[in-house]
Tab-separated table of C-alpha atoms in Angstrom:
chain	number	residue	atom	x	y	z
A	28	MET	CA	-41.806	86.425	-75.378
A	29	GLY	CA	-42.938	85.071	-72.082
A	30	ARG	CA	-45.714	86.501	-70.075
A	31	GLN	CA	-45.153	89.552	-67.974
A	32	GLN	CA	-44.703	88.814	-64.237
A	33	ARG	CA	-46.157	90.844	-61.493
A	34	GLY	CA	-46.360	90.016	-57.810
A	35	SER	CA	-45.762	90.985	-54.218
A	36	THR	CA	-44.155	89.197	-51.275
A	37	VAL	CA	-45.231	89.418	-47.631
A	38	GLY	CA	-44.366	87.825	-44.261
A	39	ARG	CA	-40.595	88.001	-44.747
A	40	THR	CA	-38.664	85.817	-42.330
A	41	ASP	CA	-35.087	84.737	-41.836
A	42	GLY	CA	-33.458	83.712	-45.098
A	43	LEU	CA	-31.722	80.445	-45.772
A	44	GLU	CA	-28.798	79.669	-47.961
A	45	HIS	CA	-30.858	77.343	-50.115
A	46	GLY	CA	-33.687	79.807	-50.856
A	47	ASP	CA	-32.573	80.312	-54.483
A	48	ASP	CA	-33.592	76.784	-55.402
A	49	LEU	CA	-37.177	77.353	-54.397
A	50	ALA	CA	-37.239	80.770	-56.072
A	51	ASP	CA	-36.201	79.177	-59.326
A	52	LEU	CA	-39.096	76.749	-58.948
A	53	VAL	CA	-41.585	79.559	-58.372
A	54	PHE	CA	-40.475	81.595	-61.340
A	55	GLY	CA	-40.200	78.475	-63.442
A	56	LEU	CA	-43.867	77.795	-62.778
A	57	ALA	CA	-44.635	81.390	-63.694
A	58	GLY	CA	-43.140	80.869	-67.146
A	59	GLY	CA	-39.987	82.968	-66.713
A	60	PRO	CA	-38.123	84.158	-69.804
A	61	ASP	CA	-35.117	81.897	-69.284
A	62	PRO	CA	-33.820	79.350	-66.847
A	63	GLU	CA	-31.713	81.993	-65.183
A	64	GLY	CA	-34.783	84.204	-64.530
A	65	ALA	CA	-33.675	87.345	-66.536
A	66	ASP	CA	-36.320	89.339	-68.435
A	67	GLU	CA	-36.006	91.030	-71.854
A	68	THR	CA	-34.249	94.065	-70.394
A	69	GLY	CA	-31.666	91.859	-68.721
A	70	ALA	CA	-32.839	92.650	-65.217
A	71	ARG	CA	-33.344	89.714	-62.937
A	72	PRO	CA	-36.660	89.763	-61.050
A	73	ALA	CA	-36.494	89.856	-57.304
A	74	ARG	CA	-36.555	86.342	-55.839
A	75	PRO	CA	-38.506	85.643	-52.669
A	76	LEU	CA	-36.394	84.904	-49.697
A	77	ALA	CA	-36.902	81.955	-47.392
A	78	GLY	CA	-39.988	82.447	-45.258
A	79	GLU	CA	-41.755	84.773	-47.777
A	80	THR	CA	-45.176	84.022	-49.217
A	81	VAL	CA	-45.919	84.329	-52.906
A	82	VAL	CA	-49.526	84.616	-54.078
A	83	LEU	CA	-50.231	82.842	-57.308
A	84	GLU	CA	-53.538	83.304	-59.054
A	85	ALA	CA	-54.651	81.489	-62.127
A	86	VAL	CA	-55.399	83.333	-65.405
A	87	PRO	CA	-56.721	82.121	-68.737
A	88	PRO	CA	-54.293	80.150	-70.858
A	89	LEU	CA	-51.813	81.892	-73.114
A	90	ASP	CA	-53.819	81.047	-76.171
A	91	ALA	CA	-56.986	82.723	-74.861
A	92	ASP	CA	-58.318	85.727	-76.748
A	93	GLU	CA	-57.104	88.842	-75.003
A	94	PRO	CA	-56.501	92.281	-76.530
A	95	ASP	CA	-53.001	93.566	-76.595
A	96	GLY	CA	-52.090	95.618	-73.589
A	97	ALA	CA	-54.947	94.211	-71.577
A	98	GLY	CA	-53.981	92.961	-68.145
A	99	ALA	CA	-54.653	93.264	-64.552
A	100	ALA	CA	-54.733	96.533	-62.812
A	101	ALA	CA	-51.557	97.912	-61.407
A	102	ASP	CA	-52.718	97.330	-57.896
A	103	GLU	CA	-53.644	93.636	-58.486
A	104	PRO	CA	-51.174	90.913	-57.523
A	105	ALA	CA	-49.070	89.204	-60.093
A	106	VAL	CA	-50.682	86.290	-61.843
A	107	VAL	CA	-48.772	83.140	-62.695
A	108	THR	CA	-50.338	80.121	-64.337
A	109	PRO	CA	-48.409	76.833	-63.879
A	110	PRO	CA	-48.515	74.431	-66.763
A	111	ARG	CA	-51.332	71.906	-66.714
A	112	GLY	CA	-50.451	68.782	-64.763
A	113	THR	CA	-47.661	70.435	-62.755
A	114	ARG	CA	-47.434	68.822	-59.262
A	115	VAL	CA	-46.619	71.153	-56.470
A	116	PRO	CA	-44.308	69.577	-53.834
A	117	ARG	CA	-46.214	68.203	-50.856
A	118	SER	CA	-44.215	69.895	-48.130
A	119	ARG	CA	-44.163	73.314	-49.869
A	120	PHE	CA	-47.781	73.818	-51.074
A	121	VAL	CA	-50.525	75.265	-48.857
A	122	GLY	CA	-53.918	74.981	-50.436
A	123	PRO	CA	-57.082	72.926	-50.637
A	124	SER	CA	-55.086	69.659	-50.738
A	125	LEU	CA	-51.413	68.962	-50.148
A	126	ASP	CA	-51.191	66.604	-53.105
A	127	GLN	CA	-53.582	68.503	-55.430
A	128	VAL	CA	-52.582	68.935	-59.054
A	129	VAL	CA	-52.841	72.677	-59.880
A	130	GLU	CA	-55.360	73.348	-62.560
A	131	PRO	CA	-55.925	76.626	-64.355
A	132	GLY	CA	-58.325	78.916	-62.572
A	133	VAL	CA	-57.525	77.608	-59.049
A	134	PRO	CA	-55.770	80.156	-56.814
A	135	ALA	CA	-52.886	78.877	-54.752
A	136	THR	CA	-50.499	80.164	-52.135
A	137	MET	CA	-46.849	79.150	-52.251
A	138	VAL	CA	-44.855	79.487	-49.047
A	139	VAL	CA	-41.113	79.649	-49.248
A	140	SER	CA	-40.138	77.165	-46.543
A	141	PRO	CA	-37.000	77.653	-44.470
A	142	VAL	CA	-36.217	73.986	-45.201
A	143	PRO	CA	-34.215	73.498	-48.415
A	144	LEU	CA	-35.379	71.224	-51.172
A	145	GLY	CA	-33.921	67.794	-51.187
A	146	PRO	CA	-33.718	65.164	-48.432
A	147	VAL	CA	-35.355	66.251	-45.204
A	148	PRO	CA	-32.858	66.119	-42.315
A	149	GLU	CA	-33.659	64.098	-39.224
A	150	PRO	CA	-35.380	66.126	-36.503
A	151	ALA	CA	-33.320	67.010	-33.480
A	152	PRO	CA	-34.077	65.006	-30.348
A	153	VAL	CA	-36.550	66.542	-27.982
A	154	VAL	CA	-34.979	67.629	-24.731
A	155	GLY	CA	-37.217	68.070	-21.730
A	156	PRO	CA	-40.906	67.266	-21.278
A	157	GLN	CA	-43.011	66.893	-24.383
A	158	LEU	CA	-46.049	68.902	-25.179
A	159	GLY	CA	-49.311	67.139	-24.653
A	160	PRO	CA	-52.306	67.608	-26.950
A	161	HIS	CA	-54.032	69.828	-24.408
A	162	ALA	CA	-51.060	72.186	-24.241
A	163	GLN	CA	-50.824	72.421	-28.007
A	164	GLY	CA	-54.511	73.227	-28.318
A	165	ARG	CA	-54.278	75.902	-25.651
A	166	THR	CA	-51.293	77.508	-27.421
A	167	ALA	CA	-53.133	77.648	-30.718
A	168	ALA	CA	-56.173	79.231	-29.097
A	169	THR	CA	-54.444	81.874	-26.969
A	170	ASP	CA	-51.368	82.782	-29.023
A	171	HIS	CA	-52.909	82.836	-32.509
A	172	PRO	CA	-51.466	85.870	-34.402
A	173	GLU	CA	-53.420	88.354	-36.454
A	174	PRO	CA	-53.851	87.515	-40.174
A	175	VAL	CA	-51.639	89.370	-42.647
A	176	VAL	CA	-53.257	91.220	-45.587
A	177	VAL	CA	-51.253	91.483	-48.782
A	178	PRO	CA	-51.257	95.038	-50.197
A	179	GLY	CA	-53.526	95.223	-53.187
A	180	SER	CA	-55.492	92.108	-52.140
A	181	SER	CA	-58.571	91.697	-50.010
A	182	VAL	CA	-57.763	88.054	-49.081
A	183	PRO	CA	-56.112	87.759	-45.620
A	184	LEU	CA	-53.255	85.270	-45.350
A	185	GLU	CA	-52.592	83.194	-42.240
A	186	PRO	CA	-48.884	83.206	-41.422
A	187	VAL	CA	-47.252	79.895	-40.586
A	188	VAL	CA	-46.857	79.342	-36.830
A	189	VAL	CA	-44.372	76.714	-35.723
A	190	PRO	CA	-45.977	74.346	-33.167
A	191	GLY	CA	-44.614	74.898	-29.707
A	192	SER	CA	-44.037	78.663	-30.158
A	193	SER	CA	-46.143	81.833	-30.188
A	194	ALA	CA	-46.381	84.574	-32.794
A	195	SER	CA	-43.937	86.688	-30.818
A	196	GLY	CA	-41.291	83.989	-31.196
A	197	ALA	CA	-41.236	83.033	-27.508
A	198	PRO	CA	-41.600	79.303	-26.880
A	199	ALA	CA	-44.906	78.252	-25.363
A	200	GLU	CA	-44.868	76.882	-21.852
A	201	PRO	CA	-44.828	73.088	-22.205
A	202	GLU	CA	-47.236	70.876	-20.349
A	203	VAL	CA	-45.597	68.129	-18.311
A	204	VAL	CA	-47.229	64.874	-19.242
A	205	PRO	CA	-47.122	62.432	-16.335
A	206	PRO	CA	-45.600	59.059	-17.191
A	207	VAL	CA	-48.025	56.264	-17.987
A	208	VAL	CA	-47.723	53.500	-15.420
A	209	ILE	CA	-48.736	50.097	-16.760
A	210	GLU	CA	-49.720	47.809	-13.967
A	211	PRO	CA	-48.453	44.247	-14.560
A	212	GLU	CA	-51.067	41.570	-14.726
A	213	PRO	CA	-51.175	39.418	-11.598
A	214	VAL	CA	-49.425	36.092	-11.980
A	215	ARG	CA	-51.541	33.131	-10.952
A	216	VAL	CA	-49.526	30.615	-8.952
A	217	VAL	CA	-50.510	26.993	-9.492
A	218	ARG	CA	-50.207	25.023	-6.251
A	219	PRO	CA	-51.061	21.373	-5.589
A	220	SER	CA	-53.611	20.319	-2.997
A	221	ALA	CA	-50.774	18.758	-0.976
A	222	ASP	CA	-49.996	22.273	0.293
A	223	LEU	CA	-53.240	22.150	2.271
A	224	VAL	CA	-51.922	19.325	4.451
A	225	VAL	CA	-50.359	20.581	7.662
A	226	VAL	CA	-47.324	18.455	8.485
A	227	ALA	CA	-46.422	18.378	12.141
A	228	ASP	CA	-42.901	19.487	12.898
A	229	PRO	CA	-41.050	16.739	14.823
A	230	ALA	CA	-39.073	19.408	16.638
A	231	GLN	CA	-42.215	21.155	17.823
A	232	ARG	CA	-42.596	21.195	21.569
A	233	ARG	CA	-45.027	18.625	22.961
A	234	PRO	CA	-46.612	18.931	26.390
A	235	ALA	CA	-46.200	16.196	28.967
A	236	ALA	CA	-48.870	13.492	28.781
A	237	THR	CA	-47.726	10.889	31.314
A	238	GLY	CA	-46.186	10.820	34.779
A	239	TRP	CA	-46.572	13.511	37.378
A	240	ARG	CA	-45.890	16.190	34.758
A	241	GLY	CA	-48.848	15.061	32.682
A	242	PHE	CA	-51.024	14.740	35.815
A	243	LEU	CA	-50.171	18.301	36.862
A	244	ARG	CA	-50.998	19.612	33.397
A	245	ARG	CA	-54.373	17.882	33.373
A	246	ALA	CA	-55.184	18.968	36.942
A	247	THR	CA	-54.538	22.651	36.145
A	248	ARG	CA	-56.194	22.401	32.709
A	249	GLY	CA	-53.036	23.452	30.970
A	250	VAL	CA	-52.167	26.394	33.203
A	251	ILE	CA	-49.037	24.533	34.259
A	252	ASP	CA	-47.685	23.204	30.969
A	253	LEU	CA	-44.479	21.213	31.426
A	254	GLU	CA	-42.368	19.458	28.844
A	255	PRO	CA	-42.170	15.653	28.849
A	256	GLY	CA	-39.788	14.080	31.299
A	257	PRO	CA	-36.845	11.846	30.354
A	258	ARG	CA	-38.895	8.643	30.366
A	259	GLU	CA	-41.677	10.089	28.214
A	260	ARG	CA	-39.160	11.543	25.765
A	261	ALA	CA	-37.573	8.110	25.434
A	262	VAL	CA	-40.985	6.609	24.639
A	263	ILE	CA	-41.665	9.268	21.996
A	264	GLU	CA	-38.303	8.630	20.336
A	265	ALA	CA	-38.837	4.845	20.387
A	266	ALA	CA	-42.275	5.134	18.776
A	267	THR	CA	-40.838	7.401	16.094
A	268	ALA	CA	-38.166	4.796	15.331
A	269	VAL	CA	-40.767	2.026	15.023
A	270	ARG	CA	-42.770	4.082	12.520
A	271	THR	CA	-39.756	4.531	10.253
A	272	ARG	CA	-40.206	3.505	6.624
A	273	TRP	CA	-37.905	0.809	5.313
A	274	GLN	CA	-36.789	-0.326	1.894
A	275	GLY	CA	-39.124	-3.252	1.469
A	276	PRO	CA	-40.481	-5.945	3.825
A	277	ARG	CA	-38.449	-7.051	6.849
A	278	THR	CA	-38.046	-10.330	8.745
A	279	VAL	CA	-37.039	-10.637	12.391
A	280	VAL	CA	-36.340	-14.101	13.814
A	281	VAL	CA	-36.837	-14.908	17.517
A	282	ALA	CA	-34.521	-17.820	18.322
A	283	ASN	CA	-33.149	-19.733	21.314
A	284	PRO	CA	-32.941	-23.535	21.133
A	285	LYS	CA	-33.766	-23.893	24.827
A	286	GLY	CA	-37.466	-24.374	25.487
A	287	GLY	CA	-39.081	-22.084	28.036
A	288	SER	CA	-36.728	-19.218	27.306
A	289	GLY	CA	-39.604	-16.904	26.340
A	290	LYS	CA	-39.542	-17.127	22.548
A	291	THR	CA	-43.343	-17.154	22.018
A	292	PRO	CA	-44.217	-14.296	24.450
A	293	THR	CA	-41.385	-12.251	22.939
A	294	ALA	CA	-42.650	-12.874	19.408
A	295	ILE	CA	-46.189	-11.859	20.423
A	296	GLY	CA	-44.957	-8.737	22.221
A	297	LEU	CA	-42.879	-7.595	19.217
A	298	ALA	CA	-45.622	-8.319	16.670
A	299	ALA	CA	-48.244	-6.511	18.778
A	300	THR	CA	-45.950	-3.492	19.257
A	301	PHE	CA	-45.154	-3.157	15.557
A	302	GLY	CA	-48.819	-3.592	14.648
A	303	HIS	CA	-50.047	-1.141	17.290
A	304	VAL	CA	-47.533	1.600	16.446
A	305	ARG	CA	-47.366	1.137	12.669
A	306	GLY	CA	-51.061	0.402	12.175
A	307	GLY	CA	-50.979	-3.164	10.882
A	308	GLY	CA	-49.145	-5.073	8.183
A	309	VAL	CA	-47.514	-7.445	10.694
A	310	LEU	CA	-47.612	-11.265	10.833
A	311	ALA	CA	-46.439	-13.484	13.727
A	312	TRP	CA	-45.436	-16.800	12.143
A	313	ASP	CA	-44.861	-19.978	14.142
A	314	ALA	CA	-42.088	-21.871	12.321
A	315	ASN	CA	-41.719	-24.523	14.999
A	316	GLU	CA	-40.919	-27.856	13.406
A	317	THR	CA	-43.064	-29.600	16.019
A	318	LEU	CA	-46.272	-28.581	17.760
A	319	GLY	CA	-45.780	-24.884	18.460
A	320	THR	CA	-47.711	-22.837	21.039
A	321	LEU	CA	-48.142	-19.535	19.210
A	322	GLY	CA	-51.723	-20.434	18.296
A	323	LEU	CA	-52.482	-21.246	21.947
A	324	ARG	CA	-51.030	-17.975	23.318
A	325	THR	CA	-53.041	-15.736	20.960
A	326	GLU	CA	-56.718	-15.091	20.282
A	327	GLY	CA	-58.777	-16.685	17.526
A	328	THR	CA	-58.209	-20.363	18.301
A	329	ALA	CA	-61.555	-21.166	16.661
A	330	THR	CA	-59.817	-20.905	13.267
A	331	PRO	CA	-58.532	-24.426	12.614
A	332	ALA	CA	-56.261	-23.600	9.647
A	333	THR	CA	-52.489	-23.580	10.159
A	334	VAL	CA	-49.311	-23.067	8.157
A	335	VAL	CA	-49.645	-26.579	6.757
A	336	ASP	CA	-53.005	-25.668	5.207
A	337	LEU	CA	-51.434	-22.597	3.623
A	338	LEU	CA	-48.599	-24.700	2.230
A	339	GLU	CA	-51.082	-27.080	0.576
A	340	LYS	CA	-52.767	-24.244	-1.358
A	341	LEU	CA	-49.641	-22.165	-1.850
A	342	ASP	CA	-49.893	-22.518	-5.629
A	343	GLU	CA	-52.942	-20.252	-5.571
A	344	PHE	CA	-51.102	-17.493	-3.691
A	345	GLU	CA	-48.037	-17.760	-5.869
A	346	SER	CA	-50.134	-16.818	-8.918
A	347	ARG	CA	-50.624	-13.214	-9.957
A	348	GLY	CA	-54.351	-13.359	-9.260
A	349	ALA	CA	-53.939	-13.963	-5.512
A	350	ARG	CA	-55.341	-11.359	-3.108
A	351	ARG	CA	-54.502	-10.518	0.460
A	352	GLY	CA	-58.065	-11.104	1.554
A	353	ASP	CA	-57.707	-14.751	0.574
A	354	LEU	CA	-55.261	-15.201	3.456
A	355	GLY	CA	-58.108	-14.624	5.910
A	356	ALA	CA	-58.984	-18.304	5.744
A	357	VAL	CA	-55.592	-19.396	7.155
A	358	VAL	CA	-54.418	-16.521	9.419
A	359	ARG	CA	-55.881	-15.333	12.724
A	360	ALA	CA	-56.495	-11.614	13.172
A	361	GLN	CA	-55.640	-10.101	16.571
A	362	GLU	CA	-57.826	-7.181	17.583
A	363	SER	CA	-55.461	-6.137	20.343
A	364	GLY	CA	-52.187	-5.190	18.742
A	365	ASN	CA	-53.520	-5.118	15.168
A	366	PHE	CA	-51.528	-8.037	13.781
A	367	HIS	CA	-52.127	-11.498	12.290
A	368	VAL	CA	-51.012	-14.942	13.474
A	369	LEU	CA	-50.016	-17.949	11.349
A	370	PRO	CA	-49.814	-20.907	13.763
A	371	SER	CA	-47.824	-24.082	13.227
A	372	ASP	CA	-49.378	-27.495	12.737
A	373	GLU	CA	-51.559	-28.375	15.735
A	374	ASP	CA	-52.647	-31.827	14.589
A	375	PRO	CA	-50.415	-34.516	16.141
A	376	ARG	CA	-51.699	-37.121	13.716
A	377	ARG	CA	-50.156	-35.537	10.667
A	378	MET	CA	-46.627	-35.402	12.017
A	379	SER	CA	-45.677	-33.175	9.114
A	380	GLN	CA	-42.694	-30.846	9.116
A	381	ILE	CA	-41.781	-27.965	6.803
A	382	ASP	CA	-38.446	-28.374	5.069
A	383	ALA	CA	-36.160	-25.617	3.821
A	384	ALA	CA	-37.796	-25.421	0.373
A	385	GLY	CA	-41.267	-25.164	1.883
A	386	PHE	CA	-40.121	-22.429	4.264
A	387	ALA	CA	-38.580	-20.452	1.393
A	388	ARG	CA	-41.804	-20.657	-0.646
A	389	LEU	CA	-43.905	-19.568	2.322
A	390	HIS	CA	-41.563	-16.680	3.070
A	391	ASP	CA	-41.631	-15.432	-0.524
A	392	VAL	CA	-45.444	-15.354	-0.547
A	393	LEU	CA	-45.968	-13.880	2.933
A	394	GLN	CA	-43.626	-10.952	2.444
A	395	ARG	CA	-45.755	-9.869	-0.511
A	396	TYR	CA	-48.645	-9.158	1.851
A	397	TYR	CA	-46.923	-8.020	5.086
A	398	ASP	CA	-44.372	-5.368	5.976
A	399	VAL	CA	-42.987	-7.167	9.030
A	400	LEU	CA	-42.656	-10.919	9.574
A	401	VAL	CA	-41.937	-11.999	13.175
A	402	VAL	CA	-40.803	-15.657	13.029
A	403	ASP	CA	-41.048	-17.777	16.170
A	404	THR	CA	-38.644	-20.724	15.833
A	405	GLY	CA	-38.468	-24.177	17.452
A	406	ASN	CA	-35.955	-25.905	19.668
A	407	ASN	CA	-33.906	-27.847	17.129
A	408	PRO	CA	-31.099	-25.692	15.722
A	409	ARG	CA	-30.339	-28.393	13.114
A	410	ALA	CA	-33.868	-28.517	11.688
A	411	GLU	CA	-34.249	-27.351	8.089
A	412	GLY	CA	-36.931	-24.823	9.007
A	413	PHE	CA	-34.745	-23.365	11.759
A	414	MET	CA	-31.751	-23.016	9.464
A	415	ALA	CA	-33.902	-21.552	6.664
A	416	ALA	CA	-35.292	-18.903	9.044
A	417	LEU	CA	-31.808	-17.787	10.085
A	418	ALA	CA	-30.785	-17.573	6.423
A	419	VAL	CA	-33.466	-14.982	5.530
A	420	ALA	CA	-33.378	-13.039	8.811
A	421	ASP	CA	-32.830	-9.263	8.646
A	422	ALA	CA	-32.679	-9.012	12.442
A	423	LEU	CA	-32.306	-11.467	15.322
A	424	VAL	CA	-33.865	-11.351	18.786
A	425	ILE	CA	-32.422	-13.708	21.400
A	426	PRO	CA	-34.770	-14.227	24.355
A	427	VAL	CA	-33.182	-15.408	27.619
A	428	SER	CA	-33.969	-15.562	31.296
A	429	TRP	CA	-31.337	-15.363	33.992
A	430	ALA	CA	-30.955	-19.102	34.371
A	431	GLU	CA	-27.767	-20.957	33.509
A	432	ASP	CA	-29.255	-23.465	31.030
A	433	LYS	CA	-31.037	-20.775	29.048
A	434	VAL	CA	-28.060	-18.413	28.997
A	435	VAL	CA	-25.609	-21.087	27.885
A	436	THR	CA	-27.956	-22.304	25.119
A	437	ALA	CA	-28.274	-18.749	23.805
A	438	GLY	CA	-24.475	-18.482	23.793
A	439	ARG	CA	-24.195	-21.629	21.705
A	440	LEU	CA	-26.640	-20.140	19.177
A	441	VAL	CA	-24.290	-17.188	18.793
A	442	ASP	CA	-21.416	-19.560	18.091
A	443	GLN	CA	-23.521	-21.416	15.514
A	444	LEU	CA	-24.348	-18.212	13.672
A	445	ARG	CA	-20.706	-17.289	13.454
A	446	GLU	CA	-19.931	-20.698	12.027
A	447	MET	CA	-22.618	-20.031	9.410
A	448	GLY	CA	-20.956	-16.790	8.448
A	449	ARG	CA	-23.690	-14.628	9.980
A	450	ASP	CA	-21.494	-12.497	12.201
A	451	ASP	CA	-23.443	-9.479	10.962
A	452	LEU	CA	-26.656	-10.962	12.357
A	453	VAL	CA	-25.042	-11.458	15.778
A	454	GLU	CA	-23.598	-7.942	15.914
A	455	ARG	CA	-26.988	-6.312	15.328
A	456	ALA	CA	-28.984	-8.819	17.441
A	457	VAL	CA	-31.135	-7.677	20.369
A	458	THR	CA	-31.129	-9.686	23.612
A	459	VAL	CA	-34.486	-9.674	25.441
A	460	VAL	CA	-34.425	-10.795	29.051
A	461	THR	CA	-37.727	-12.211	30.333
A	462	GLY	CA	-39.022	-14.186	33.258
A	463	PRO	CA	-37.727	-14.552	36.799
A	464	TRP	CA	-34.260	-15.594	37.802
A	465	GLY	CA	-33.445	-19.261	37.950
A	466	ALA	CA	-33.000	-21.103	41.205
A	467	GLY	CA	-29.533	-20.519	42.592
A	468	THR	CA	-28.747	-17.584	40.318
A	469	THR	CA	-26.582	-14.949	42.021
A	470	PRO	CA	-26.308	-11.232	41.276
A	471	ALA	CA	-22.692	-11.752	40.281
A	472	GLN	CA	-23.755	-14.253	37.635
A	473	VAL	CA	-26.402	-11.874	36.310
A	474	ARG	CA	-23.868	-9.074	36.018
A	475	SER	CA	-21.432	-11.358	34.212
A	476	TRP	CA	-24.061	-12.708	31.812
A	477	LYS	CA	-25.447	-9.270	31.056
A	478	ALA	CA	-21.978	-7.918	30.298
A	479	TRP	CA	-21.327	-10.781	27.884
A	480	PHE	CA	-24.496	-10.168	25.858
A	481	GLU	CA	-23.881	-6.427	25.828
A	482	GLU	CA	-20.490	-7.107	24.260
A	483	GLN	CA	-21.686	-9.665	21.713
A	484	THR	CA	-25.032	-8.172	20.669
A	485	ALA	CA	-26.292	-4.669	19.866
A	486	ALA	CA	-28.575	-4.146	22.902
A	487	VAL	CA	-30.003	-5.835	25.997
A	488	VAL	CA	-33.614	-5.043	26.968
A	489	GLN	CA	-35.182	-6.175	30.229
A	490	ILE	CA	-38.908	-7.130	30.160
A	491	PRO	CA	-40.437	-6.842	33.614
A	492	THR	CA	-42.267	-9.766	35.124
A	493	ASP	CA	-45.922	-9.647	34.152
A	494	ALA	CA	-48.556	-12.076	35.450
A	495	ARG	CA	-50.470	-11.773	32.169
A	496	ILE	CA	-47.513	-13.329	30.371
A	497	GLY	CA	-46.601	-16.076	32.789
A	498	GLY	CA	-50.138	-17.439	33.168
A	499	GLY	CA	-49.950	-19.662	30.066
A	500	GLY	CA	-53.126	-18.324	28.430
A	501	PRO	CA	-53.653	-15.971	25.487
A	502	ILE	CA	-51.591	-12.789	25.708
A	503	VAL	CA	-53.682	-9.650	25.028
A	504	TYR	CA	-51.513	-6.644	24.293
A	505	ASP	CA	-53.911	-4.047	25.709
A	506	GLU	CA	-54.036	-5.935	29.024
A	507	LEU	CA	-50.287	-5.856	29.580
A	508	GLY	CA	-48.837	-3.466	32.099
A	509	ALA	CA	-47.581	-0.072	30.990
A	510	ALA	CA	-44.012	-0.980	31.925
A	511	THR	CA	-44.262	-4.213	29.916
A	512	ARG	CA	-45.577	-2.452	26.805
A	513	ARG	CA	-42.931	0.229	27.175
A	514	SER	CA	-40.168	-2.384	27.362
A	515	TYR	CA	-41.431	-4.142	24.218
A	516	LEU	CA	-41.496	-0.741	22.538
A	517	PHE	CA	-37.813	-0.213	23.349
A	518	ALA	CA	-36.989	-3.670	22.000
A	519	ALA	CA	-38.972	-2.985	18.812
A	520	SER	CA	-37.217	0.367	18.357
A	521	HIS	CA	-33.823	-1.370	18.385
A	522	VAL	CA	-35.055	-3.880	15.815
A	523	SER	CA	-36.451	-1.066	13.684
A	524	GLY	CA	-33.084	0.664	13.877
A	525	VAL	CA	-31.526	-2.471	12.430
A	526	PHE	CA	-34.121	-2.489	9.649
A	527	SER	CA	-33.426	1.140	8.841
A	528	ALA	CA	-29.678	0.574	8.593
A	529	LEU	CA	-30.165	-2.130	5.973
A	530	GLY	CA	-30.569	-1.655	2.257
A	531	PRO	CA	-32.579	-4.296	0.400
A	532	ALA	CA	-34.026	-7.131	2.464
A	533	THR	CA	-31.804	-10.127	3.140
A	534	SER	CA	-34.212	-12.388	1.272
A	535	ASP	CA	-33.904	-10.138	-1.798
A	536	LEU	CA	-30.123	-10.466	-1.688
A	537	LEU	CA	-30.392	-14.252	-1.461
A	538	SER	CA	-32.775	-14.305	-4.419
A	539	ALA	CA	-30.318	-12.246	-6.451
A	540	GLU	CA	-27.523	-14.693	-5.625
A	541	ARG	CA	-29.655	-17.614	-6.761
């Protein structure tokens, strides 16, 4: 017969429908008489309800020597000894260790949990602010209930208190935990050093610098600050056009078969304007088939080398190892205007002329080292060098003076270009009027001639009479009058507009065709 069971239950709480399962476990550990829990008299012992606490105390094993009838006093709690090696469920045992294996002689306390055995259901979602650790600690310290003493036992038992509530059953006041704000790490922006360069806005207002407006601004030290007048604005726009970047090197040819029409002064004025405004990279090239005067009308006549000398050593410059500095032995640098000059042959004893093939070779080499080539031509429109220059021209400048012989010769050049199939060159040509009127020229003739060139060419620019040009000596750009320099600037701006409207250079197109 099984051992007699004695015990008491305390701390009764609300029962659950699954409490019988845990009661069976408790009485099974106590060594009940049968699986159904009935004793020898047929009466079923009272089962603890859910929430009740059962005190289990260990006693000697069943096979220990004990006199019959000996047992605990009537007022002592019931003693149940689980079999050796029995593991008490983790979530139901309250003792020295949650996973401790109960050994004989170790007292234990079994709490009937309101949660049924089996799979633990998922907890309900928390609604409202959560309790922080400080709030939970304060609740345990202030609302801790009194310990419960089991009748017949001197050991006080601590009832189970559900976190978040007090002993009275009222929920504890939750502590609102402020949200944790995580500051994002600053993002480092990588920027190039080009952002440090301040680029001037072309539309930004500029104060007047010339004329009476500029004088008034300087006299008042900027108190009276006026915008540029119409003439100054035109100069600013022309200089901007000259500084435009093009797609490769460009060649402008200055041509009029009539001698004395102003070809050489016009070539010098254009080359000096491009070099002064653009900052260099300009060459004035005298392609006259006879003794040209470009070398005489510019500075640096002490340099004896000419285009013929360059042609003799052209093989060196056509190689990949050639350098621009090597051209210094054959070109003449102009301090005023910042451009270079390549004069024609000045030795009458050689009587050498450059044919079309020689001109093409020279042009191919020179455009490697210069951005702008200003070609001054001769007086023979049937010469090979003259024809070769017109073939590679990107723009054409026709210099004339209001004299009948010069005007008619310029008109014949236009007809020749159309016969060559260069109507495009005529339509974008710039007519530059220089020098005084011819003897017997009338205003009616000038009006008629001017209207004809305005119809046939792109623009007509008048260069005022300047004594520094008509004297026959070297032309120094800085010594020219302001009106003269301004007029050359307008002519150069028209030529630059032609350059900008083009795609690849004309010489590149000819090379592709070959």
